[in-house]
Coordinates of C-alpha atoms and ligand atoms in Angstrom, one line a residue:
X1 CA -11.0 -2.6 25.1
X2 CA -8.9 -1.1 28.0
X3 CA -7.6 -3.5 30.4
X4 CA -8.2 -0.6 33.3
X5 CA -11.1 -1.9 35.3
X6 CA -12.0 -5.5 34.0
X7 CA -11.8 -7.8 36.1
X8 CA -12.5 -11.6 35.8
X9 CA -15.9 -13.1 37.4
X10 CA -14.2 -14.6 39.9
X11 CA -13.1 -11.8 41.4
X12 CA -16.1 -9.6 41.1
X13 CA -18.0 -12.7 42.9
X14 CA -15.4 -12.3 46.2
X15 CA -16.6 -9.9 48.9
X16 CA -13.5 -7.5 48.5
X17 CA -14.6 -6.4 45.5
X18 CA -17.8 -4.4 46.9
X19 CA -17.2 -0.7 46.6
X20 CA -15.1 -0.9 43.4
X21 CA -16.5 0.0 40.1
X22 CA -15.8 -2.7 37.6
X23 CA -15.9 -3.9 33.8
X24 CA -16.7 -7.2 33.5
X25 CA -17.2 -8.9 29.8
X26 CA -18.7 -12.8 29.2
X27 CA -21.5 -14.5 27.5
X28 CA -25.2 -14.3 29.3
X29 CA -26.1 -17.7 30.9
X30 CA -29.6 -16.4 32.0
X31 CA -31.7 -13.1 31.8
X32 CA -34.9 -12.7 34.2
X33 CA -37.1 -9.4 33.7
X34 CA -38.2 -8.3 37.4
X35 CA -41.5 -6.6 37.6
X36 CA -39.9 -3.9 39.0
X37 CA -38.6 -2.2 36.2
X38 CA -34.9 -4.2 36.4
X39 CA -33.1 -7.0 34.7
X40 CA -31.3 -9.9 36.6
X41 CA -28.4 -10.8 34.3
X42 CA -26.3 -13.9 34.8
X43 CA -22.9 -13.7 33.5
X44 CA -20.4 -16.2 32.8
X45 CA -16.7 -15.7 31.5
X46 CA -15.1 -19.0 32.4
X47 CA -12.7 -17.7 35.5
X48 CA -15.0 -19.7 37.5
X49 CA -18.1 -22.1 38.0
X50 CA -20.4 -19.4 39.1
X51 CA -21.9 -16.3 37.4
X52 CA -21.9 -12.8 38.2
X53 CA -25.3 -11.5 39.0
X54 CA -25.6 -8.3 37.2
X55 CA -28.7 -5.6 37.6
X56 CA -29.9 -3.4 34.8
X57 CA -31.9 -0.9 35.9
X58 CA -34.6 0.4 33.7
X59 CA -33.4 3.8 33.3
X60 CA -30.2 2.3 31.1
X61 CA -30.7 4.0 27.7
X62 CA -30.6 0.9 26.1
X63 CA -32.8 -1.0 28.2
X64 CA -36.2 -2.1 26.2
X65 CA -34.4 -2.0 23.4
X66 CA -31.9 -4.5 24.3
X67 CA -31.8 -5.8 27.6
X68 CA -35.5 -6.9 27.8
X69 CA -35.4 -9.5 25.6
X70 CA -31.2 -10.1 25.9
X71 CA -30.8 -13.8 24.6
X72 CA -29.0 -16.1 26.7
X73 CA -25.8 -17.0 25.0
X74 CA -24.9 -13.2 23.5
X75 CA -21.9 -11.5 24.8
X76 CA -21.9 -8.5 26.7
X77 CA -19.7 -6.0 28.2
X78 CA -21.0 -4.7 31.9
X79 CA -19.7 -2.1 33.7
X80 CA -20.9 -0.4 37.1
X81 CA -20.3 -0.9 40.7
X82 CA -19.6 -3.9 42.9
X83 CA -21.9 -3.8 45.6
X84 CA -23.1 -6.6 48.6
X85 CA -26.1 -8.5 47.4
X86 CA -29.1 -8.8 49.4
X87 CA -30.2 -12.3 47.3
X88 CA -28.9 -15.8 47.7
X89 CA -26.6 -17.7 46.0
X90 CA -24.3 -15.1 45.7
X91 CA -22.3 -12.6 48.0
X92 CA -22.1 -9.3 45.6
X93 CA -23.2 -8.0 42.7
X94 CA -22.9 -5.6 39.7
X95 CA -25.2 -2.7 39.9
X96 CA -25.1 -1.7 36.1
X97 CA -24.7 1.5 35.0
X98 CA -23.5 0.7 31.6
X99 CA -24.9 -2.6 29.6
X100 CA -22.8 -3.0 25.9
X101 CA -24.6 -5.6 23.8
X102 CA -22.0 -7.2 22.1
X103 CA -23.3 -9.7 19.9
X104 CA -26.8 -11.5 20.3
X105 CA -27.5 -15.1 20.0
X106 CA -30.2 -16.4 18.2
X107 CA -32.5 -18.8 19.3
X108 CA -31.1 -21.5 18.1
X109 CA -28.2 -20.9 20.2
X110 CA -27.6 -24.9 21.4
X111 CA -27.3 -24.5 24.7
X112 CA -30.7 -23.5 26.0
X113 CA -31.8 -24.2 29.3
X114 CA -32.3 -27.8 28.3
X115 CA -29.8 -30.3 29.4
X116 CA -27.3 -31.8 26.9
X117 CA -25.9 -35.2 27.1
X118 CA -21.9 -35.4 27.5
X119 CA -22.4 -37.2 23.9
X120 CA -24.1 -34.7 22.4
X121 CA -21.8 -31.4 23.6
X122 CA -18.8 -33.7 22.0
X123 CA -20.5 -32.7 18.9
X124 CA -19.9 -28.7 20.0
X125 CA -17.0 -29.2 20.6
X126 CA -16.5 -25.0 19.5
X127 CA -19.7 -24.3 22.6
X128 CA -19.2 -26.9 25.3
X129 CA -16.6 -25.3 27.2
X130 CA -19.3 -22.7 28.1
X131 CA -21.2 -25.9 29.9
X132 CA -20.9 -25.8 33.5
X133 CA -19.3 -29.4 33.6
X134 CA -16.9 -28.8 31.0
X135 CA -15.8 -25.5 31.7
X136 CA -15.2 -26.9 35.4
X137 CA -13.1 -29.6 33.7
X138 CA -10.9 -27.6 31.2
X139 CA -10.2 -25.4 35.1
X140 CA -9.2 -28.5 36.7
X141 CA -7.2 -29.7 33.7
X142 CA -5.4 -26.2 33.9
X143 CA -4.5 -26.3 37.9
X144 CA -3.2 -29.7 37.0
X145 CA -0.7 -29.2 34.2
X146 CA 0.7 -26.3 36.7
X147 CA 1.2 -28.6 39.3
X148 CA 2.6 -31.4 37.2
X149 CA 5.5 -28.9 36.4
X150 CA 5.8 -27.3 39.9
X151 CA 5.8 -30.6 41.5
X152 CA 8.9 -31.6 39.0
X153 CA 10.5 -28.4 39.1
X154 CA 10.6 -28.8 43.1
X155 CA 12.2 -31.8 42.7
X156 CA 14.6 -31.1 40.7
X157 CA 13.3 -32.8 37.4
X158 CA 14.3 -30.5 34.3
X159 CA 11.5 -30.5 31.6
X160 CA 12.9 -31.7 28.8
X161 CA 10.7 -31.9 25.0
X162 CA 10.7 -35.3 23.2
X163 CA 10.0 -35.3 19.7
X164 CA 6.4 -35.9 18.4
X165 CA 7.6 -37.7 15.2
X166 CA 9.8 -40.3 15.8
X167 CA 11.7 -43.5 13.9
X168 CA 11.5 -45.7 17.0
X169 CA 8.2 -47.7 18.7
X170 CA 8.4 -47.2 22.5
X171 CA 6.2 -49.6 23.8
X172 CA 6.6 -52.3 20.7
X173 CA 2.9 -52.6 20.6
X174 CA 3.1 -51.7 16.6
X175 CA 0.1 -49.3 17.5
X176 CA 1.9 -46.2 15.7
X177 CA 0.5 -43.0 13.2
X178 CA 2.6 -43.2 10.2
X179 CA 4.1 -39.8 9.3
X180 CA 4.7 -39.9 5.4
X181 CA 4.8 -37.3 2.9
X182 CA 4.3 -40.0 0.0
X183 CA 1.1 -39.9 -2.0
X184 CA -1.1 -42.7 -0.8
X185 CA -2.3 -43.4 -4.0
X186 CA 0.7 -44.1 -5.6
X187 CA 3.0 -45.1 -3.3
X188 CA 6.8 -46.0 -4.6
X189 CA 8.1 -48.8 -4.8
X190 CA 12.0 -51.0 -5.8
X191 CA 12.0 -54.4 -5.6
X192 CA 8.4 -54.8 -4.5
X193 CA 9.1 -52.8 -1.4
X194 CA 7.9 -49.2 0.0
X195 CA 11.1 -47.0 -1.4
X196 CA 11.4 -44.6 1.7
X197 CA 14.4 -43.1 0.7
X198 CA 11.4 -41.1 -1.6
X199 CA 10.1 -40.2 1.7
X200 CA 10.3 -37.3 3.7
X201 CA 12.6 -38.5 6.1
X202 CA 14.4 -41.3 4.0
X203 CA 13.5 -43.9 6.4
X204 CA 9.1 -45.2 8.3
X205 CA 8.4 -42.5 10.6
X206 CA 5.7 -42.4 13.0
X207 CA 4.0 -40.5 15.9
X208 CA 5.2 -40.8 18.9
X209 CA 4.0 -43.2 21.1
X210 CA 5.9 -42.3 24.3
X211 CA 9.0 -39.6 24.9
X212 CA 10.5 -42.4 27.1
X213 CA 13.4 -43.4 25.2
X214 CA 14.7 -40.1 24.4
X215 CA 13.4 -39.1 28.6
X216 CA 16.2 -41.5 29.0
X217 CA 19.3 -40.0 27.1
X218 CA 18.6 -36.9 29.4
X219 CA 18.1 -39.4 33.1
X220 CA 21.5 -40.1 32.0
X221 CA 22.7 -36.4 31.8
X222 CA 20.9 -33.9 33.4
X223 CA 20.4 -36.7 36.2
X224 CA 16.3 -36.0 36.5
X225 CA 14.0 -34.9 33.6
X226 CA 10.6 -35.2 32.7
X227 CA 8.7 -34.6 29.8
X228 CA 4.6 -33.4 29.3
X229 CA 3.4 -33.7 25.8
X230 CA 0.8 -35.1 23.2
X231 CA 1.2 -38.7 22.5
X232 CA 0.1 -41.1 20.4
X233 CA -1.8 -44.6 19.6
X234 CA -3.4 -46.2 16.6
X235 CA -5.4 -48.7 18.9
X236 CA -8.9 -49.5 17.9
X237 CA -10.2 -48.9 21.2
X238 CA -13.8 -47.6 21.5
X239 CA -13.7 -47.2 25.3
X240 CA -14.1 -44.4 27.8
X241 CA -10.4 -44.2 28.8
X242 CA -9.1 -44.7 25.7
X243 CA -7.7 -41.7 23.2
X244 CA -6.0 -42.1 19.9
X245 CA -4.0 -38.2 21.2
X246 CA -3.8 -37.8 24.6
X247 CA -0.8 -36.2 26.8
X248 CA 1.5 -37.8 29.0
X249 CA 4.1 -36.9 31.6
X250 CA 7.1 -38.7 32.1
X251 CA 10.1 -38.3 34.6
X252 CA 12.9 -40.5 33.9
X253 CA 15.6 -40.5 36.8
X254 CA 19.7 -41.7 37.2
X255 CA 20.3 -43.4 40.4
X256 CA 16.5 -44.3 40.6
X257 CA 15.4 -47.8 41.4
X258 CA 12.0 -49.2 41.1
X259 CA 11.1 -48.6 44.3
X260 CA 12.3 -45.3 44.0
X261 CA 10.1 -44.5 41.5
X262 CA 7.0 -46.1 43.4
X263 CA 7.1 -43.2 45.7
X264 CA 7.8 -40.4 43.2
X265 CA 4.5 -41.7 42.1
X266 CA 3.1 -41.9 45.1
X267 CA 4.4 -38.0 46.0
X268 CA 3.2 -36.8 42.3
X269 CA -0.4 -38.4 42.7
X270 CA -0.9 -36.7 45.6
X271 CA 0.8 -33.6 44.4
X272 CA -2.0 -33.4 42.2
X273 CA -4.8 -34.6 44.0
X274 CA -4.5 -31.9 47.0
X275 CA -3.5 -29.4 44.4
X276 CA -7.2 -29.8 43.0
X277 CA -8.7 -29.9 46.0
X278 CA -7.2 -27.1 47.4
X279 CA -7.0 -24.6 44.3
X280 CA -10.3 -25.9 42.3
X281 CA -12.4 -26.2 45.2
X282 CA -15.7 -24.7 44.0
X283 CA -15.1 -26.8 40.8
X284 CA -14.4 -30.0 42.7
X285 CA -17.4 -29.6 45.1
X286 CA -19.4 -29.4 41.7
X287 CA -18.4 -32.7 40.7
X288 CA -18.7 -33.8 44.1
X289 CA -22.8 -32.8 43.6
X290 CA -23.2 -33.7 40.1
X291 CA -21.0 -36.0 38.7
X292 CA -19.8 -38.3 41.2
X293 CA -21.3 -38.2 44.3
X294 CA -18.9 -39.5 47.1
X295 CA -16.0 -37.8 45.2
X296 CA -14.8 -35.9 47.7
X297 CA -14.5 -38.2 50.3
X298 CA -12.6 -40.5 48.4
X299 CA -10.3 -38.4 47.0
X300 CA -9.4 -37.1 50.5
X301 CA -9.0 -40.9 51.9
X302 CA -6.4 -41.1 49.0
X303 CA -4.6 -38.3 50.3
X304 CA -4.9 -39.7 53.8
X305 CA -3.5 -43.4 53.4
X306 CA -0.7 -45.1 51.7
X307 CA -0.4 -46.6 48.4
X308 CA -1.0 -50.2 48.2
X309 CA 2.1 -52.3 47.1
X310 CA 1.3 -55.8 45.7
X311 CA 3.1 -57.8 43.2
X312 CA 1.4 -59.7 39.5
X313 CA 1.6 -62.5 41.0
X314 CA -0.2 -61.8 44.5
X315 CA -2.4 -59.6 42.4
X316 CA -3.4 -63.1 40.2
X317 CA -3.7 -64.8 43.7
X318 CA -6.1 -62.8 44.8
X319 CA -7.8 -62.6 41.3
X320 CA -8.3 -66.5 41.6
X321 CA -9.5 -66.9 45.1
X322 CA -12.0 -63.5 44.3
X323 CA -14.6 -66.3 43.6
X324 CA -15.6 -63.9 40.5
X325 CA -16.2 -65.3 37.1
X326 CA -14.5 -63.2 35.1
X327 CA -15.2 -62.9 31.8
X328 CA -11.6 -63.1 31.1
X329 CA -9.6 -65.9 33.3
X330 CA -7.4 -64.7 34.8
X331 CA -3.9 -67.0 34.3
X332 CA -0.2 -66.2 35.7
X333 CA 1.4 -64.6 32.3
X334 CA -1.8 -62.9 31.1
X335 CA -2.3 -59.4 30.9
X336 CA -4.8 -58.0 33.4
X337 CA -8.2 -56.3 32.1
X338 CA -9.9 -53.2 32.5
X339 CA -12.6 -56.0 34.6
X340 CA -9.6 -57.4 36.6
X341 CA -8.0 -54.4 37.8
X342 CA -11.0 -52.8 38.7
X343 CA -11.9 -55.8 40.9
X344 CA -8.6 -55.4 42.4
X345 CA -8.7 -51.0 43.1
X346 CA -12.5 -50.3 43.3
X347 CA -13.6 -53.9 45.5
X348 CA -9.8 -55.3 47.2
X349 CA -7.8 -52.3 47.7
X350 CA -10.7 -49.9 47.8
X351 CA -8.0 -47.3 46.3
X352 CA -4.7 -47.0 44.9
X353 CA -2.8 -50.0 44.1
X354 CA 0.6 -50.2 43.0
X355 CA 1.1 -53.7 40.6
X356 CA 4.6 -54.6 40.2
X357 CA 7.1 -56.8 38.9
X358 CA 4.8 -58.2 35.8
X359 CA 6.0 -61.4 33.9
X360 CA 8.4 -60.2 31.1
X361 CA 6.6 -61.5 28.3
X362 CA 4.0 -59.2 28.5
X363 CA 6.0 -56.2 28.6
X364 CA 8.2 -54.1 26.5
X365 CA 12.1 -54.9 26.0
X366 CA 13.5 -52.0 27.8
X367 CA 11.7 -53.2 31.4
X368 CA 14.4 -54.7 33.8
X369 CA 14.7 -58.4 34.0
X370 CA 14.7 -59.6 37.9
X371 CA 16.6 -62.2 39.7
X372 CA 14.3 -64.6 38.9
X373 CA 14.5 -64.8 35.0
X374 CA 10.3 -65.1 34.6
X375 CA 9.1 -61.1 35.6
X376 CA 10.7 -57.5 35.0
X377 CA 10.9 -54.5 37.4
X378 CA 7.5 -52.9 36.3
X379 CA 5.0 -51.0 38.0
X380 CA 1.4 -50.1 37.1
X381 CA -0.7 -47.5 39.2
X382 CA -4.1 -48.4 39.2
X383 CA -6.7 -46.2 40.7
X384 CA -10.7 -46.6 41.1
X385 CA -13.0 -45.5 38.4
X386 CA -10.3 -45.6 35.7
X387 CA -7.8 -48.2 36.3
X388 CA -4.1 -47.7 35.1
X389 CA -3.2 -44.1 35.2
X390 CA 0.5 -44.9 35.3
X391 CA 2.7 -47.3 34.2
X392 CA 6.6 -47.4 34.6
X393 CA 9.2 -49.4 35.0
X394 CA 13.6 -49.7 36.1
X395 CA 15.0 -49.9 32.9
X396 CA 17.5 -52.5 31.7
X397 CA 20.6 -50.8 32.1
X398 CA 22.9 -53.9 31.6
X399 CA 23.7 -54.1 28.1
X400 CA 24.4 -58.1 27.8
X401 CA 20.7 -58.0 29.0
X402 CA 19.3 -55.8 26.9
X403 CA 20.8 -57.0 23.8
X404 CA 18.9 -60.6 24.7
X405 CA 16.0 -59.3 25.3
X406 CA 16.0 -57.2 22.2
X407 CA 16.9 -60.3 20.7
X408 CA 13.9 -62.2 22.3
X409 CA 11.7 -59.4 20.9
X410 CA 13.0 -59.8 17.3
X411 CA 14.2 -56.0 17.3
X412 CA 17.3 -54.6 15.2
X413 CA 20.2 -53.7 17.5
X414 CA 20.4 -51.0 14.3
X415 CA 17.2 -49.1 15.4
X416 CA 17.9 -48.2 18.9
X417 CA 22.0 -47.7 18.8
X418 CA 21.8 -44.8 20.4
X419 CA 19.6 -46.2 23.4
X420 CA 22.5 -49.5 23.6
X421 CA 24.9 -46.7 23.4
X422 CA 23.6 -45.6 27.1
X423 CA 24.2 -48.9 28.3
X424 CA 27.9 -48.9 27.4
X425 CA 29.1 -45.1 28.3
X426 CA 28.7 -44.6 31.8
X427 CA 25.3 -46.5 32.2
X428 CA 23.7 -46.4 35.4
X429 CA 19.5 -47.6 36.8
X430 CA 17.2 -45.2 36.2
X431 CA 14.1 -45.7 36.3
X432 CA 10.5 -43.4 35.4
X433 CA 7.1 -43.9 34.5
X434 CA 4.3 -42.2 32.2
X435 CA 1.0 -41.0 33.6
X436 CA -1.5 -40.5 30.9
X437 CA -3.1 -36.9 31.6
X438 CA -6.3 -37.3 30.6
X439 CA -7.0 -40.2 33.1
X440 CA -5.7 -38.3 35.8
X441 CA -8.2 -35.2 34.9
X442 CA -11.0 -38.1 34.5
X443 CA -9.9 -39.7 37.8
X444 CA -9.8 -36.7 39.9
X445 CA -13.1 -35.0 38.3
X446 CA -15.2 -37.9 38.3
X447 CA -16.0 -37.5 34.7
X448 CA -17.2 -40.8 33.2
X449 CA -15.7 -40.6 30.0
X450 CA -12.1 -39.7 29.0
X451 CA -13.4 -37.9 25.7
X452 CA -14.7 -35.1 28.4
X453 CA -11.8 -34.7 29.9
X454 CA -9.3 -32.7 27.0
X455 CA -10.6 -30.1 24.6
X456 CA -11.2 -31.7 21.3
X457 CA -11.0 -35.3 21.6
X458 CA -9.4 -38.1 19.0
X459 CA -11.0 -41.3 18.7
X460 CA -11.2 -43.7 16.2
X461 CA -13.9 -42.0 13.7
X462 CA -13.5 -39.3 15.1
X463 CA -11.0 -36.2 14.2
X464 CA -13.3 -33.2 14.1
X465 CA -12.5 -29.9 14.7
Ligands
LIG501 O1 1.6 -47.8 30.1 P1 2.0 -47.0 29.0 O2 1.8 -47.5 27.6 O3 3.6 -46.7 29.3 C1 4.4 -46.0 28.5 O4 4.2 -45.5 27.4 C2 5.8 -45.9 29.1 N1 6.7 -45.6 28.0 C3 5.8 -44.8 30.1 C4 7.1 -44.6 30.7 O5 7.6 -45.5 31.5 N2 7.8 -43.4 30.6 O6 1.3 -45.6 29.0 C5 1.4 -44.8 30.2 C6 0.1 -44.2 30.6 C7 -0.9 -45.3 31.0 O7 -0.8 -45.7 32.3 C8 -2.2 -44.5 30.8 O8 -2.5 -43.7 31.9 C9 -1.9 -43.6 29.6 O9 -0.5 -43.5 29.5 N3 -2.4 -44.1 28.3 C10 -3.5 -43.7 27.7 N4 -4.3 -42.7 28.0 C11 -5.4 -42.4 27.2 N5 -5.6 -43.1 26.0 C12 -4.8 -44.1 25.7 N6 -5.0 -44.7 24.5 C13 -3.7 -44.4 26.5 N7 -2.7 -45.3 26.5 C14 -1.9 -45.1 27.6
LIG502 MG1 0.6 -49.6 30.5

């Protein structure tokens, strides 16, 4: 097929295409058979939201024999001439002079005019993304993973890749994918033990939980990096902004203190936020209509106001004196839940909130330890709708520190060498943060469940496709 005179949808929809004659090619979303003696064809390709309207005259050769009648769901390739439409809903249109019937779809093609549930497309996970919802999504997801790097590459991050299999736990949570290539049912064994020197890597291996560690050996040589790429978690969680593979972005900066990276966040949120507004707008009026009405409007008052700053411990203050029963108390030293936080972003704040400086004992050993011996230099971004999109923290650059805290934590100095070894050449704070994709495409979309929000999802029971 010649790439001479196709062009996408979504430029065949805008009004400087009238006049030229085009090729368009997609899959048929709806067919209508005028009295008279013409075909309205609707045609979708995925370049945008809405179709191309397409007319086949009855004088095409092939026009009772396959355009009355043209399933919805077969592919087709169109060609004629862009002209202004006289009809609604739609500025131009293809006058057909050539109709190629690619492949028909049967009728049991699944996606009929009925309307599917979001649970139910999961299962077609090979047709959904020619959904209206979804396709809009996959879009937004797209404009999004642009911006992420043009927003870093502006400034001055360098993308740097982490590996996916990795010997060390990140976040200490113990909520890792093994990666073995020994045979499960008959595992070796000396002295009782799993012998990994039989394995492929001589040593436990997992995936990748976070590309923060090794985010770090570049803060502390190319000065800024960042890194955007699958990661992974073991957790049992069966919620709607949980994944077992999702992908996350992660700058990691020298020189960078905590509050320093509070407004990188800050900068990148928005980065995103106006990027999808601005470059996805038919898409994001769509979910404005249809998924979540008020979208819009909220989005832009995000854009429009500062970030809320408030500490754990205010945060707990203001949990307590809510008057709310929880069904989780809330108590200084606990971690916050998905019921707390929203409380605090969707009813308090009535947007963004920045949590920071948690108690220690709740998070990970590389956090930095403050002044006052009971909370480390963390921060959480918490948003409406979702909840934590990003969480981050200064690191521990002192190495007396670290080494006690590692202790604290029951980890072997042996394991993470390398990462002491930062701490005693030429250490300097840095500081970054991870925000999980997914969320971000699920906050800014509206979309209710996180599963909707990447291509083919991975959930606990769930690994198809
Ligand atoms: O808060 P987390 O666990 O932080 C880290 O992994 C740090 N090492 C990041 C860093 O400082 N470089 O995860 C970061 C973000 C969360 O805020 C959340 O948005 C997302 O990753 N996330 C998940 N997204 C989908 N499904 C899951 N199971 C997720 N777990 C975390
Ligand atoms: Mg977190």
């Amino acid at each position: 097929m010649s790439e001479t005179n196709w062009i996408p949808v979504s430029q065949a929809r805008q009004t400087d295409a009238i006049g030229q004659r085009v090729e368009v090619r997609g899959w048929v979303r709806t067919r209508r058979d005028s009295k008279g003696g013409f075909s309205f064809i609707e045609l979708n390709d995925g370049s945008c939201l809405a179709n191309l309207q397409i007319i086949a005259d009855q004088s095409l050769p092939n026009y009772d024999t396959e355009i009355v009648g043209l399933s919805v769901g077969s592919s087709i390739v169109a060609s004629g001439e862009i002209k202004a439409s006289q009809g609604k809903g739609q500025a131009t249109e293809l006058i057909a002079d050539q109709v190629r019937v690619i492949d028909r779809a049967p009728p049991d093609y699944p996606l009929q005019k009925k309307r599917h549930t979001f649970e139910k497309l999961r299962e077609w996970a090979h047709l959904r993304p020619r959904t209206n919802s979804f396709g809009a999504v996959m879009r937004v997801r797209n404009r999004l993973a642009m911006s992420v790097h043009q927003f870093f590459q502006e400034e001055r991050f360098y993308y740097v890749h982490t590996p996916i299999i990795t010997a060390s736990d990140c976040e200490g949570a113990g909520q890792m994918f093994r990666v073995t290539t020994l045979p499960l049912e008959r595992v070796p064994t000396r002295n009782g033990q799993v012998d990994y020197s039989r394995d492929f890597f001589h040593k436990p291996a997992f995936l990748t939980v976070s590309g923060q560690l090794e985010a770090e050996i570049f803060a502390c040589s190319l000065s800024r990096c960042y890194t955007f790429g699958p990661t992974f978690r073991a957790e049992n969680s069966n919620t709607s902004r949980h994944l077992a593979e999702f992908w996350m972005i992660e700058p990691e900066a020298a020189f960078f203190d905590l509050h320093d990276n509070m407004q990188l966040a800050e900068r990148f949120i928005k980065r995103l936020l106006s990027d999808a507004l601005h470059h996805c707008a038919e898409d994001m009026e769509f979910f404005d209509q249809r998924i979540q009405p008020g979208l819009l409007a909220a989005l832009e008052l995000v854009l429009n106001s500062s970030f809320r700053h408030m500490s754990y411990t205010e945060a707990v203050k203001y949990l307590q004196d809510s008057g709310r029963s929880f069904e989780y108390p809330v108590q200084w030293g606990h971690d916050l839940q998905a019921e707390h936080e929203r409380y605090l972003t969707e009813e308090l704040v009535k947007g963004p909130v920045i949590l920071h400086d948690y108690p220690r004992t709740i998070k990970p050993f590389y956090m930095r330890c403050n002044e006052d011996g009971k909370t480390v230099a963390a921060m959480d971004v918490l948003v409406p709708h979702v909840g934590e999109i990003i969480g981050g923290s200064q690191r521990e650059e002192r190495l007396d520190v670290l080494q006690q805290r590692m202790a604290e934590m029951q980890l072997d100095e042996k394991d993470y060498w390398w990462y002491l070894d930062l701490r005693r050449f030429g250490s300097v704070p840095h500081s970054g943060f991870g925000l999980g994709f997914e969320r971000a495409v699920q906050w800014i979309t509206g979309m209710g469940n996180i599963r909707d929000c990447i291509p083919f999802p991975r959930t606990p029971g769930w690994a198809e496709f």
